[in-house]
Short mmCIF file of N, CA and C in Angstrom, two decimals:
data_model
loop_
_atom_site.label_atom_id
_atom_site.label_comp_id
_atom_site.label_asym_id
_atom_site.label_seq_id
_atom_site.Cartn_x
_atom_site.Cartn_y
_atom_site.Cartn_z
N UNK A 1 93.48 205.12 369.36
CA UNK A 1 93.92 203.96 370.09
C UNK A 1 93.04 202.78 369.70
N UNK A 2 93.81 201.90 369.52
CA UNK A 2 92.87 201.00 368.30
C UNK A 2 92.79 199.30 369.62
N UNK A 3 93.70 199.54 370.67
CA UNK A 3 93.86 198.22 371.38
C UNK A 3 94.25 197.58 371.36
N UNK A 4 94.71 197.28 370.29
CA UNK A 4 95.84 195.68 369.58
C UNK A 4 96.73 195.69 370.09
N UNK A 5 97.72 195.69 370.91
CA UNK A 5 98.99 196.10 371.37
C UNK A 5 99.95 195.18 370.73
N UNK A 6 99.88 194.90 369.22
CA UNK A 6 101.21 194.69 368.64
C UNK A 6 102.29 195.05 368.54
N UNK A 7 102.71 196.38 369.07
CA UNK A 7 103.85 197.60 369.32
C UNK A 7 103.65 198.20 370.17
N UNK A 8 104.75 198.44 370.96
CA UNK A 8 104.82 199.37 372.21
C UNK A 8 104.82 200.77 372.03
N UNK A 9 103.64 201.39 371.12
CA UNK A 9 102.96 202.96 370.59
C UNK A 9 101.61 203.45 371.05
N UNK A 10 102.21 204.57 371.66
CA UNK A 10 101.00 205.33 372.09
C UNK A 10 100.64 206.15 371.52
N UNK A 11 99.01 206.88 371.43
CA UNK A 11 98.97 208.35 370.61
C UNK A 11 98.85 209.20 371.58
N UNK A 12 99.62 209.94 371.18
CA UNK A 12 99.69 211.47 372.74
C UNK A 12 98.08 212.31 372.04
N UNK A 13 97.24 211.87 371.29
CA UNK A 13 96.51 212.98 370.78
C UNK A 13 95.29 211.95 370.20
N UNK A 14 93.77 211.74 370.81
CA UNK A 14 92.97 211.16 370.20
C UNK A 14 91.58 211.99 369.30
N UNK A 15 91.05 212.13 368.52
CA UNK A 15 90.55 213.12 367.70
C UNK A 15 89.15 212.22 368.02
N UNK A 16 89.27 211.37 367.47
CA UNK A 16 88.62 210.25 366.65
C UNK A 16 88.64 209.14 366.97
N UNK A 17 87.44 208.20 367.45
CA UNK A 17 88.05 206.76 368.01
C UNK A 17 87.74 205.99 366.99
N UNK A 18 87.59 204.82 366.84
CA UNK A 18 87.14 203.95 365.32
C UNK A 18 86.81 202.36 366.26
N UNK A 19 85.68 202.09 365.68
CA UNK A 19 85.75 200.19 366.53
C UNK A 19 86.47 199.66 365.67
N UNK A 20 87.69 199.07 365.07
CA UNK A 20 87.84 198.25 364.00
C UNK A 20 88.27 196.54 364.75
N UNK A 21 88.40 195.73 363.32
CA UNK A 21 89.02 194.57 364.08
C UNK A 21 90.29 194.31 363.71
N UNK A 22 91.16 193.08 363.74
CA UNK A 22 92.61 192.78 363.17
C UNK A 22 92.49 193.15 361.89
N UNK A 23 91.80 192.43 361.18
CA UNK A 23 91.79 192.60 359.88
C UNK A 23 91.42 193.74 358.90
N UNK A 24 91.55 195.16 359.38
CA UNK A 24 90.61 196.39 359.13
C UNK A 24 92.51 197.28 359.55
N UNK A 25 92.74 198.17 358.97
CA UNK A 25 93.99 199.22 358.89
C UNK A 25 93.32 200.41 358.75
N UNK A 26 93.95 201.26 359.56
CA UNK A 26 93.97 202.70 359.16
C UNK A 26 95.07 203.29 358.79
N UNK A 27 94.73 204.08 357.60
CA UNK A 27 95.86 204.56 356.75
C UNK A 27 96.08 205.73 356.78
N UNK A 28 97.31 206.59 357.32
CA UNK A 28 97.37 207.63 357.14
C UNK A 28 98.72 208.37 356.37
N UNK A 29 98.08 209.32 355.72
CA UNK A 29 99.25 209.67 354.72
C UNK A 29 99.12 211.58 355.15
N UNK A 30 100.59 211.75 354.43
CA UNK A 30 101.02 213.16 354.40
C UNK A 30 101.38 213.51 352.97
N UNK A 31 100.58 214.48 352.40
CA UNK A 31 101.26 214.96 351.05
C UNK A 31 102.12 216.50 350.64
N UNK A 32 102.02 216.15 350.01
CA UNK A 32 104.06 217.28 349.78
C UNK A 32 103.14 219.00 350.44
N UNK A 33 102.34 218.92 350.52
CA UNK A 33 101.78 220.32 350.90
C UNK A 33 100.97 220.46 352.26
N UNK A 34 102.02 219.16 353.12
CA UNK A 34 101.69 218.58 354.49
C UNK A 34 100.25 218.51 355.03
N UNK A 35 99.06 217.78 354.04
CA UNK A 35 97.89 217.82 354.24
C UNK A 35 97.32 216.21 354.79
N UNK A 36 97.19 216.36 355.84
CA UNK A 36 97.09 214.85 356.31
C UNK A 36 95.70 214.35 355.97
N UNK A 37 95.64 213.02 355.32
CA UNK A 37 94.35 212.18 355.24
C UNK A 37 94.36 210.87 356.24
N UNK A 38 93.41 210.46 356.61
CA UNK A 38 93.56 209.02 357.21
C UNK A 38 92.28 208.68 356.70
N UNK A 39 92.21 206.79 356.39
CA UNK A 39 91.26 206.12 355.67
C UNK A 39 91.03 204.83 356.79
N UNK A 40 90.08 204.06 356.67
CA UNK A 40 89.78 202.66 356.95
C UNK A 40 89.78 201.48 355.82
N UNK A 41 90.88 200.89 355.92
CA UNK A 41 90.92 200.04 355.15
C UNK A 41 90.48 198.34 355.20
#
């Protein structure tokens, strides 16, 4: 949960919190052998 409330999205599941600001993305991807990464961009 990052705070920005640009979209009306919730995460049913927090692992991991992150401080970021507007200008900072987290990226998350799925690859063909359903192995999830997430980054700070």
């Amino acid at each position: 949960d990052r705070k920005h409330k640009l979209y009306p999205v919730t995460s049913d599941y927090v692992g991991v919190q992150i401080a970021t600001n507007l200008h900072e993305n987290i990226i998350v991807e799925l690859d063909k052998q359903k192995r999830l990464s997430a980054f700070l961009r």
